Short mmCIF file of C-alpha atoms and ligand atoms in Angstrom, two decimals:
data_model
loop_
_atom_site.label_atom_id
_atom_site.label_comp_id
_atom_site.label_asym_id
_atom_site.label_seq_id
_atom_site.Cartn_x
_atom_site.Cartn_y
_atom_site.Cartn_z
CA MET A 1 73.23 278.27 223.69
CA ALA A 2 71.44 281.42 222.64
CA ILE A 3 73.88 284.21 221.96
CA GLU A 4 71.24 286.70 223.24
CA ASN A 5 71.27 285.25 226.72
CA LYS A 6 73.40 287.99 228.23
CA ALA A 7 73.20 287.08 231.90
CA LYS A 8 73.90 283.41 231.32
CA ASN A 9 76.78 284.13 228.93
CA THR A 10 78.29 286.60 231.38
CA ASN A 11 78.21 284.04 234.19
CA LEU A 12 79.65 281.34 231.99
CA ILE A 13 82.60 283.56 231.04
CA LYS A 14 83.22 284.61 234.64
CA GLU A 15 83.20 281.00 235.82
CA GLU A 16 85.61 279.92 233.09
CA ALA A 17 87.93 282.88 233.86
CA LYS A 18 88.07 281.68 237.47
CA ARG A 19 88.80 278.14 236.34
CA LEU A 20 91.68 279.44 234.19
CA GLY A 21 93.23 281.02 237.28
CA PHE A 22 92.19 284.67 236.94
CA MET A 23 91.40 286.24 240.31
CA SER A 24 88.63 288.51 238.98
CA CYS A 25 86.72 289.20 235.81
CA GLY A 26 84.48 292.20 235.02
CA MET A 27 82.57 293.43 231.99
CA SER A 28 82.15 296.87 230.40
CA LYS A 29 80.35 298.13 227.34
CA ALA A 30 82.89 298.89 224.59
CA GLU A 31 82.53 302.66 224.14
CA PHE A 32 84.48 305.92 224.15
CA LEU A 33 86.21 306.49 227.52
CA GLU A 34 84.92 310.01 228.02
CA GLU A 35 86.40 310.65 231.47
CA GLU A 36 89.82 309.37 230.50
CA ALA A 37 90.22 311.53 227.38
CA PRO A 38 91.16 314.83 229.10
CA ARG A 39 93.37 313.01 231.63
CA LEU A 40 95.37 311.22 228.95
CA GLU A 41 95.68 314.44 226.97
CA GLU A 42 97.00 316.37 229.97
CA TRP A 43 99.45 313.59 230.88
CA LEU A 44 100.85 313.58 227.35
CA ASN A 45 100.91 317.38 227.07
CA LYS A 46 103.00 317.55 230.23
CA ASN A 47 105.40 314.99 228.70
CA ARG A 48 104.83 312.63 231.62
CA ASN A 49 105.42 309.77 229.23
CA GLY A 50 109.16 310.66 229.02
CA GLN A 51 110.65 308.64 226.17
CA MET A 52 107.65 306.30 226.08
CA TYR A 53 106.66 307.85 222.76
CA TYR A 54 104.40 304.90 221.92
CA MET A 55 101.95 306.36 224.46
CA GLU A 56 101.32 309.22 222.02
CA ASN A 57 100.22 306.89 219.23
CA HIS A 58 96.70 305.68 218.55
CA PHE A 59 95.13 308.36 220.78
CA ASP A 60 91.63 307.70 219.39
CA LYS A 61 91.96 303.93 219.43
CA ARG A 62 93.15 303.99 223.02
CA LEU A 63 90.02 305.77 224.12
CA ASP A 64 87.57 303.87 221.97
CA PRO A 65 87.79 300.08 221.64
CA THR A 66 85.28 300.08 218.78
CA LYS A 67 87.97 301.88 216.75
CA LEU A 68 90.55 299.31 217.81
CA VAL A 69 88.47 296.20 217.17
CA GLU A 70 85.77 296.69 214.59
CA GLY A 71 82.29 295.65 215.70
CA SER A 72 83.32 295.21 219.33
CA LYS A 73 80.57 295.34 221.94
CA SER A 74 82.23 294.48 225.25
CA VAL A 75 85.52 294.71 227.09
CA ILE A 76 86.17 291.77 229.42
CA SER A 77 88.77 292.78 232.04
CA LEU A 78 90.74 290.16 233.93
CA LEU A 79 93.16 290.20 236.85
CA LEU A 80 95.90 287.65 237.43
CA ASN A 81 97.72 287.55 240.78
CA TYR A 82 101.54 287.67 240.74
CA TYR A 83 102.31 288.17 244.44
CA PRO A 84 105.27 285.83 245.03
CA ASN A 85 105.61 282.88 247.40
CA GLU A 86 109.27 283.68 248.07
CA PHE A 87 111.24 286.90 247.94
CA GLN A 88 114.72 288.12 247.00
CA ASN A 89 117.62 288.10 249.41
CA PRO A 90 117.18 291.31 251.47
CA GLU A 91 120.84 292.16 250.80
CA SER A 92 120.23 292.37 247.09
CA TYR A 93 119.42 294.92 244.42
CA LYS A 94 115.71 294.69 243.82
CA ILE A 95 113.54 293.47 240.96
CA SER A 96 109.87 294.31 240.73
CA LYS A 97 107.81 291.34 241.88
CA TYR A 98 105.87 291.12 238.63
CA ALA A 99 109.08 290.19 236.81
CA TYR A 100 110.17 287.27 239.03
CA GLY A 101 108.91 284.48 236.78
CA LYS A 102 108.11 283.79 233.15
CA ASP A 103 107.15 286.84 231.10
CA TYR A 104 103.49 287.50 231.91
CA HIS A 105 102.68 288.45 228.32
CA PHE A 106 103.04 284.81 227.25
CA VAL A 107 101.37 283.31 230.30
CA ILE A 108 98.33 285.59 230.06
CA LYS A 109 98.02 285.49 226.27
CA ASP A 110 97.69 281.70 226.50
CA LYS A 111 94.96 282.00 229.12
CA LEU A 112 93.10 284.63 227.07
CA LYS A 113 93.25 282.42 224.01
CA SER A 114 91.74 279.57 226.03
CA LEU A 115 88.99 281.89 227.29
CA LEU A 116 88.13 283.05 223.76
CA GLN A 117 88.10 279.46 222.56
CA PHE A 118 85.73 278.59 225.40
CA ILE A 119 83.41 281.47 224.43
CA GLN A 120 83.39 280.32 220.82
CA ASN A 121 82.68 276.72 221.80
CA GLU A 122 80.01 277.45 224.39
CA ILE A 123 78.32 280.60 223.13
CA GLY A 124 78.78 280.75 219.39
CA GLU A 125 80.50 282.72 216.66
CA VAL A 126 82.19 285.42 218.68
CA GLU A 127 85.13 287.43 217.39
CA GLY A 128 87.61 288.81 219.90
CA ARG A 129 91.09 290.15 220.45
CA ALA A 130 93.30 289.69 223.48
CA PHE A 131 95.37 292.49 225.04
CA VAL A 132 97.99 292.20 227.75
CA ASP A 133 99.64 295.42 228.89
CA SER A 134 99.58 296.57 225.31
CA ALA A 135 99.95 300.21 224.45
CA PRO A 136 96.62 300.88 222.74
CA VAL A 137 94.40 299.81 225.66
CA LEU A 138 93.95 301.79 228.90
CA ASP A 139 93.71 298.65 230.96
CA LYS A 140 93.38 300.25 234.41
CA ALA A 141 90.53 302.47 233.22
CA TRP A 142 88.69 299.44 231.79
CA ALA A 143 89.25 297.35 234.90
CA ALA A 144 87.93 300.21 237.07
CA LYS A 145 84.90 300.68 234.82
CA SER A 146 84.26 296.93 235.15
CA GLY A 147 84.14 297.14 238.95
CA LEU A 148 87.42 295.31 239.60
CA GLY A 149 88.85 298.10 241.75
CA TRP A 150 89.56 301.82 241.89
CA ILE A 151 92.59 303.70 240.58
CA GLY A 152 94.52 304.73 243.68
CA LYS A 153 96.65 307.80 244.41
CA ASN A 154 99.67 305.80 243.17
CA SER A 155 97.81 305.29 239.86
CA ASN A 156 97.58 301.52 240.33
CA LEU A 157 94.32 299.63 240.25
CA LEU A 158 93.46 298.68 243.84
CA SER A 159 91.00 296.16 245.12
CA LYS A 160 89.81 295.85 248.71
CA LYS A 161 90.01 292.08 248.41
CA ALA A 162 93.19 291.68 246.40
CA GLY A 163 95.40 294.79 246.81
CA SER A 164 97.31 295.65 243.64
CA PHE A 165 99.89 292.93 242.91
CA PHE A 166 98.15 291.57 239.83
CA PHE A 167 98.34 291.87 236.06
CA ILE A 168 95.45 293.35 234.08
CA ALA A 169 94.40 291.97 230.71
CA GLU A 170 91.45 292.40 228.36
CA LEU A 171 89.49 290.46 225.84
CA ILE A 172 87.54 292.75 223.50
CA VAL A 173 84.63 290.87 221.94
CA ASP A 174 81.68 291.47 219.61
CA LEU A 175 79.26 289.94 222.12
CA GLU A 176 76.90 291.88 224.35
CA LEU A 177 77.18 291.03 228.03
CA GLU A 178 75.84 292.21 231.38
CA TYR A 179 77.96 295.10 232.56
CA ASP A 180 79.44 295.72 235.99
CA THR A 181 79.47 299.02 237.86
CA PRO A 182 82.57 300.82 239.21
CA VAL A 183 83.45 300.59 242.91
CA THR A 184 84.15 303.61 245.15
CA ASP A 185 87.63 304.95 245.96
CA HIS A 186 89.00 303.70 249.29
CA CYS A 187 92.26 305.70 249.46
CA GLY A 188 90.63 308.08 251.94
CA THR A 189 93.12 310.35 253.71
CA CYS A 190 96.03 307.94 253.21
CA THR A 191 99.15 309.37 251.52
CA ALA A 192 101.55 306.47 252.20
CA CYS A 193 102.50 306.00 248.53
CA ILE A 194 103.10 309.72 247.93
CA ASP A 195 105.26 309.99 251.06
CA ALA A 196 107.29 306.86 250.28
CA CYS A 197 108.03 307.34 246.57
CA PRO A 198 111.84 307.58 246.41
CA THR A 199 111.89 309.99 243.44
CA ASN A 200 108.76 312.03 244.27
CA ALA A 201 107.20 310.80 241.06
CA ILE A 202 103.66 310.96 242.48
CA VAL A 203 103.46 314.69 241.86
CA GLU A 204 99.97 314.98 243.30
CA PRO A 205 97.34 312.43 244.35
CA TYR A 206 96.41 310.23 241.37
CA LYS A 207 99.09 311.81 239.14
CA VAL A 208 102.33 309.99 238.48
CA ASP A 209 104.97 311.69 236.41
CA GLY A 210 106.10 308.65 234.43
CA SER A 211 109.32 310.42 233.46
CA LYS A 212 110.42 310.53 237.14
CA CYS A 213 109.44 306.97 238.03
CA ILE A 214 112.13 304.38 238.79
CA SER A 215 110.25 301.84 236.66
CA TYR A 216 110.61 304.17 233.69
CA PHE A 217 114.28 304.86 234.34
CA THR A 218 115.29 301.24 234.86
CA ILE A 219 113.18 299.71 232.06
CA GLU A 220 112.09 302.24 229.46
CA LEU A 221 114.85 304.85 229.34
CA LYS A 222 117.37 303.99 226.66
CA ASP A 223 119.96 306.68 227.46
CA GLU A 224 122.30 307.11 230.41
CA LEU A 225 120.53 307.39 233.76
CA PRO A 226 120.43 311.04 234.90
CA ASN A 227 122.98 311.97 237.56
CA SER A 228 120.43 314.21 239.24
CA PHE A 229 118.67 311.00 240.37
CA LYS A 230 121.80 309.39 241.81
CA ASN A 231 121.20 307.71 245.19
CA THR A 232 117.43 307.97 244.87
CA PHE A 233 116.70 304.55 243.40
CA ASP A 234 116.51 302.75 246.74
CA ASP A 235 118.44 299.75 245.26
CA TRP A 236 115.87 299.02 242.55
CA MET A 237 117.60 297.61 239.45
CA PHE A 238 114.46 296.61 237.51
CA GLY A 239 111.14 298.34 238.17
CA CYS A 240 110.03 299.58 241.60
CA ASP A 241 107.34 298.33 244.00
CA VAL A 242 107.61 300.97 246.74
CA CYS A 243 104.23 302.62 246.19
CA GLN A 244 102.58 299.20 246.21
CA ASP A 245 104.59 297.75 249.11
CA VAL A 246 103.52 300.60 251.41
CA CYS A 247 99.87 300.53 250.39
CA PRO A 248 97.70 299.29 253.27
CA TRP A 249 95.48 297.40 250.82
CA ASN A 250 98.44 295.13 250.04
CA ARG A 251 98.93 294.08 253.65
CA PHE A 252 96.94 290.93 253.08
CA SER A 253 98.19 289.98 249.61
CA LYS A 254 98.07 286.25 249.05
CA SER A 255 100.63 284.34 246.97
CA HIS A 256 99.84 283.37 243.42
CA SER A 257 99.40 279.74 242.42
CA GLU A 258 100.90 279.97 238.94
CA PRO A 259 104.06 277.81 238.78
CA LEU A 260 105.21 279.73 235.67
CA PHE A 261 105.61 282.85 237.84
CA ASP A 262 108.09 281.13 240.17
CA PRO A 263 111.59 282.62 239.84
CA HIS A 264 114.92 281.01 239.03
CA PRO A 265 116.52 280.05 242.39
CA ASP A 266 119.49 282.40 241.78
CA LEU A 267 117.15 285.38 241.52
CA LEU A 268 116.20 284.79 245.14
CA LYS A 269 119.68 283.85 246.34
CA PHE A 270 121.88 286.51 244.71
CA ASP A 271 123.24 289.36 246.81
CA LYS A 272 124.58 292.70 245.52
CA LYS A 273 128.02 291.28 244.81
CA ASP A 274 126.54 288.44 242.71
CA TRP A 275 124.60 290.96 240.64
CA GLN A 276 127.64 293.19 240.21
CA GLU A 277 129.57 290.23 238.85
CA ILE A 278 126.82 288.77 236.68
CA THR A 279 127.93 287.57 233.23
CA LYS A 280 125.84 287.62 230.09
CA GLU A 281 125.60 283.85 230.27
CA THR A 282 124.17 283.88 233.80
CA PHE A 283 121.82 286.74 232.86
CA ASN A 284 120.47 284.65 229.98
CA GLU A 285 120.09 281.64 232.24
CA ILE A 286 118.27 283.45 235.09
CA PHE A 287 116.06 285.57 232.85
CA ARG A 288 115.61 283.11 229.98
CA LYS A 289 111.87 283.67 229.69
CA SER A 290 111.49 286.68 231.96
CA ALA A 291 110.26 290.23 231.30
CA VAL A 292 113.65 291.40 232.64
CA LYS A 293 114.99 290.48 229.18
CA ARG A 294 113.43 293.76 228.03
CA THR A 295 116.36 295.73 229.43
CA LYS A 296 118.84 293.26 227.89
CA PHE A 297 122.03 292.40 229.72
CA GLU A 298 123.55 295.81 228.97
CA GLY A 299 120.51 297.63 230.39
CA LEU A 300 120.56 295.70 233.66
CA LYS A 301 124.32 296.27 233.93
CA ARG A 302 123.77 299.99 233.39
CA ASN A 303 121.24 300.02 236.23
CA ILE A 304 123.50 298.04 238.56
CA ASN A 305 126.47 300.32 237.83
CA PHE A 306 124.30 303.34 238.56
CA LEU A 307 123.32 301.90 241.95
CA ASP A 308 126.85 300.80 242.69
CA SER A 309 128.76 303.99 241.80
S1 LIG B 1 106.95 302.79 241.13
FE1 LIG B 1 108.44 303.66 242.59
S2 LIG B 1 109.25 305.49 241.61
FE2 LIG B 1 107.38 304.92 240.49
S3 LIG B 1 105.77 306.10 241.46
FE3 LIG B 1 105.83 304.14 242.53
S4 LIG B 1 107.21 304.46 244.27
FE4 LIG B 1 107.51 306.14 242.84
S1 LIG B 2 99.10 303.95 249.71
FE1 LIG B 2 97.19 304.90 250.42
S2 LIG B 2 96.88 306.64 249.05
FE2 LIG B 2 98.36 305.29 248.08
S3 LIG B 2 97.16 303.98 246.75
FE3 LIG B 2 97.36 302.90 248.71
S4 LIG B 2 95.54 303.50 249.89
FE4 LIG B 2 95.72 304.93 248.19
#
């Protein structure tokens, strides 16, 4: 297969991505993200990263993939659906839907490795690096540039076809491909996410103050939770889905078909009392391979106590 055959190579990769279970795949030229640079700078200057200090690192590399992966030519963006088949007990403290099953980092990394292997087998000597929700890559900006959706007023990537309950990942490769074009914004006059955010973290359309977001508080913040936010967490003990749940584009979300994303049965069954009484042993059992492990047992307990007091 000729490595120069851009259109054919692009189609081959998109077909294989579909076969591996990704819901969409789009391509962008690897270059400096000019439009994102001032936005990221402003966000950091206003300390909207809270204690997520890692966001301040690698400023140049984040905006320019050719600085991150030497010789890179293209960014392949991929979406993987995580919308669940079954949901938590409505009488329970809530966990963000993306964290129901096995930690997505592992699931997606495996799929990206298979995709790179496929490219190397079918197209030729291609070097690439896989990224899943990793600090140096602005994954939403790349996915938008690749035509997979627009960045909505809640700052999530939204697609008319698929809503927003999906993971975003990238493969940065030194292979030229045919590039996609961005889609238009379909938020229109809607303000449902801004109106529903329990902590008013969407400070203006398209601008989320990360340091006020329940996801940040329940997952990233290492200190005590601030008393000024007491009774505002809407029973979320890990992450928050409110601004996605209310989004009209998620009304038709379809369930994923990835068995590894299915939750432990207790995660669905537990009510508030069960969570209040959870032991370290049960925590380890329910969240053995889950992203919830990031908070550790003590972190989840801290969140539950905050909701309970
Ligand atoms: S995740 Fe929750 S707290 Fe954060 S912006 Fe969305 S609705 Fe607000
Ligand atoms: S809730 Fe409305 S404004 Fe917010 S992201 Fe969805 S469509 Fe856009």
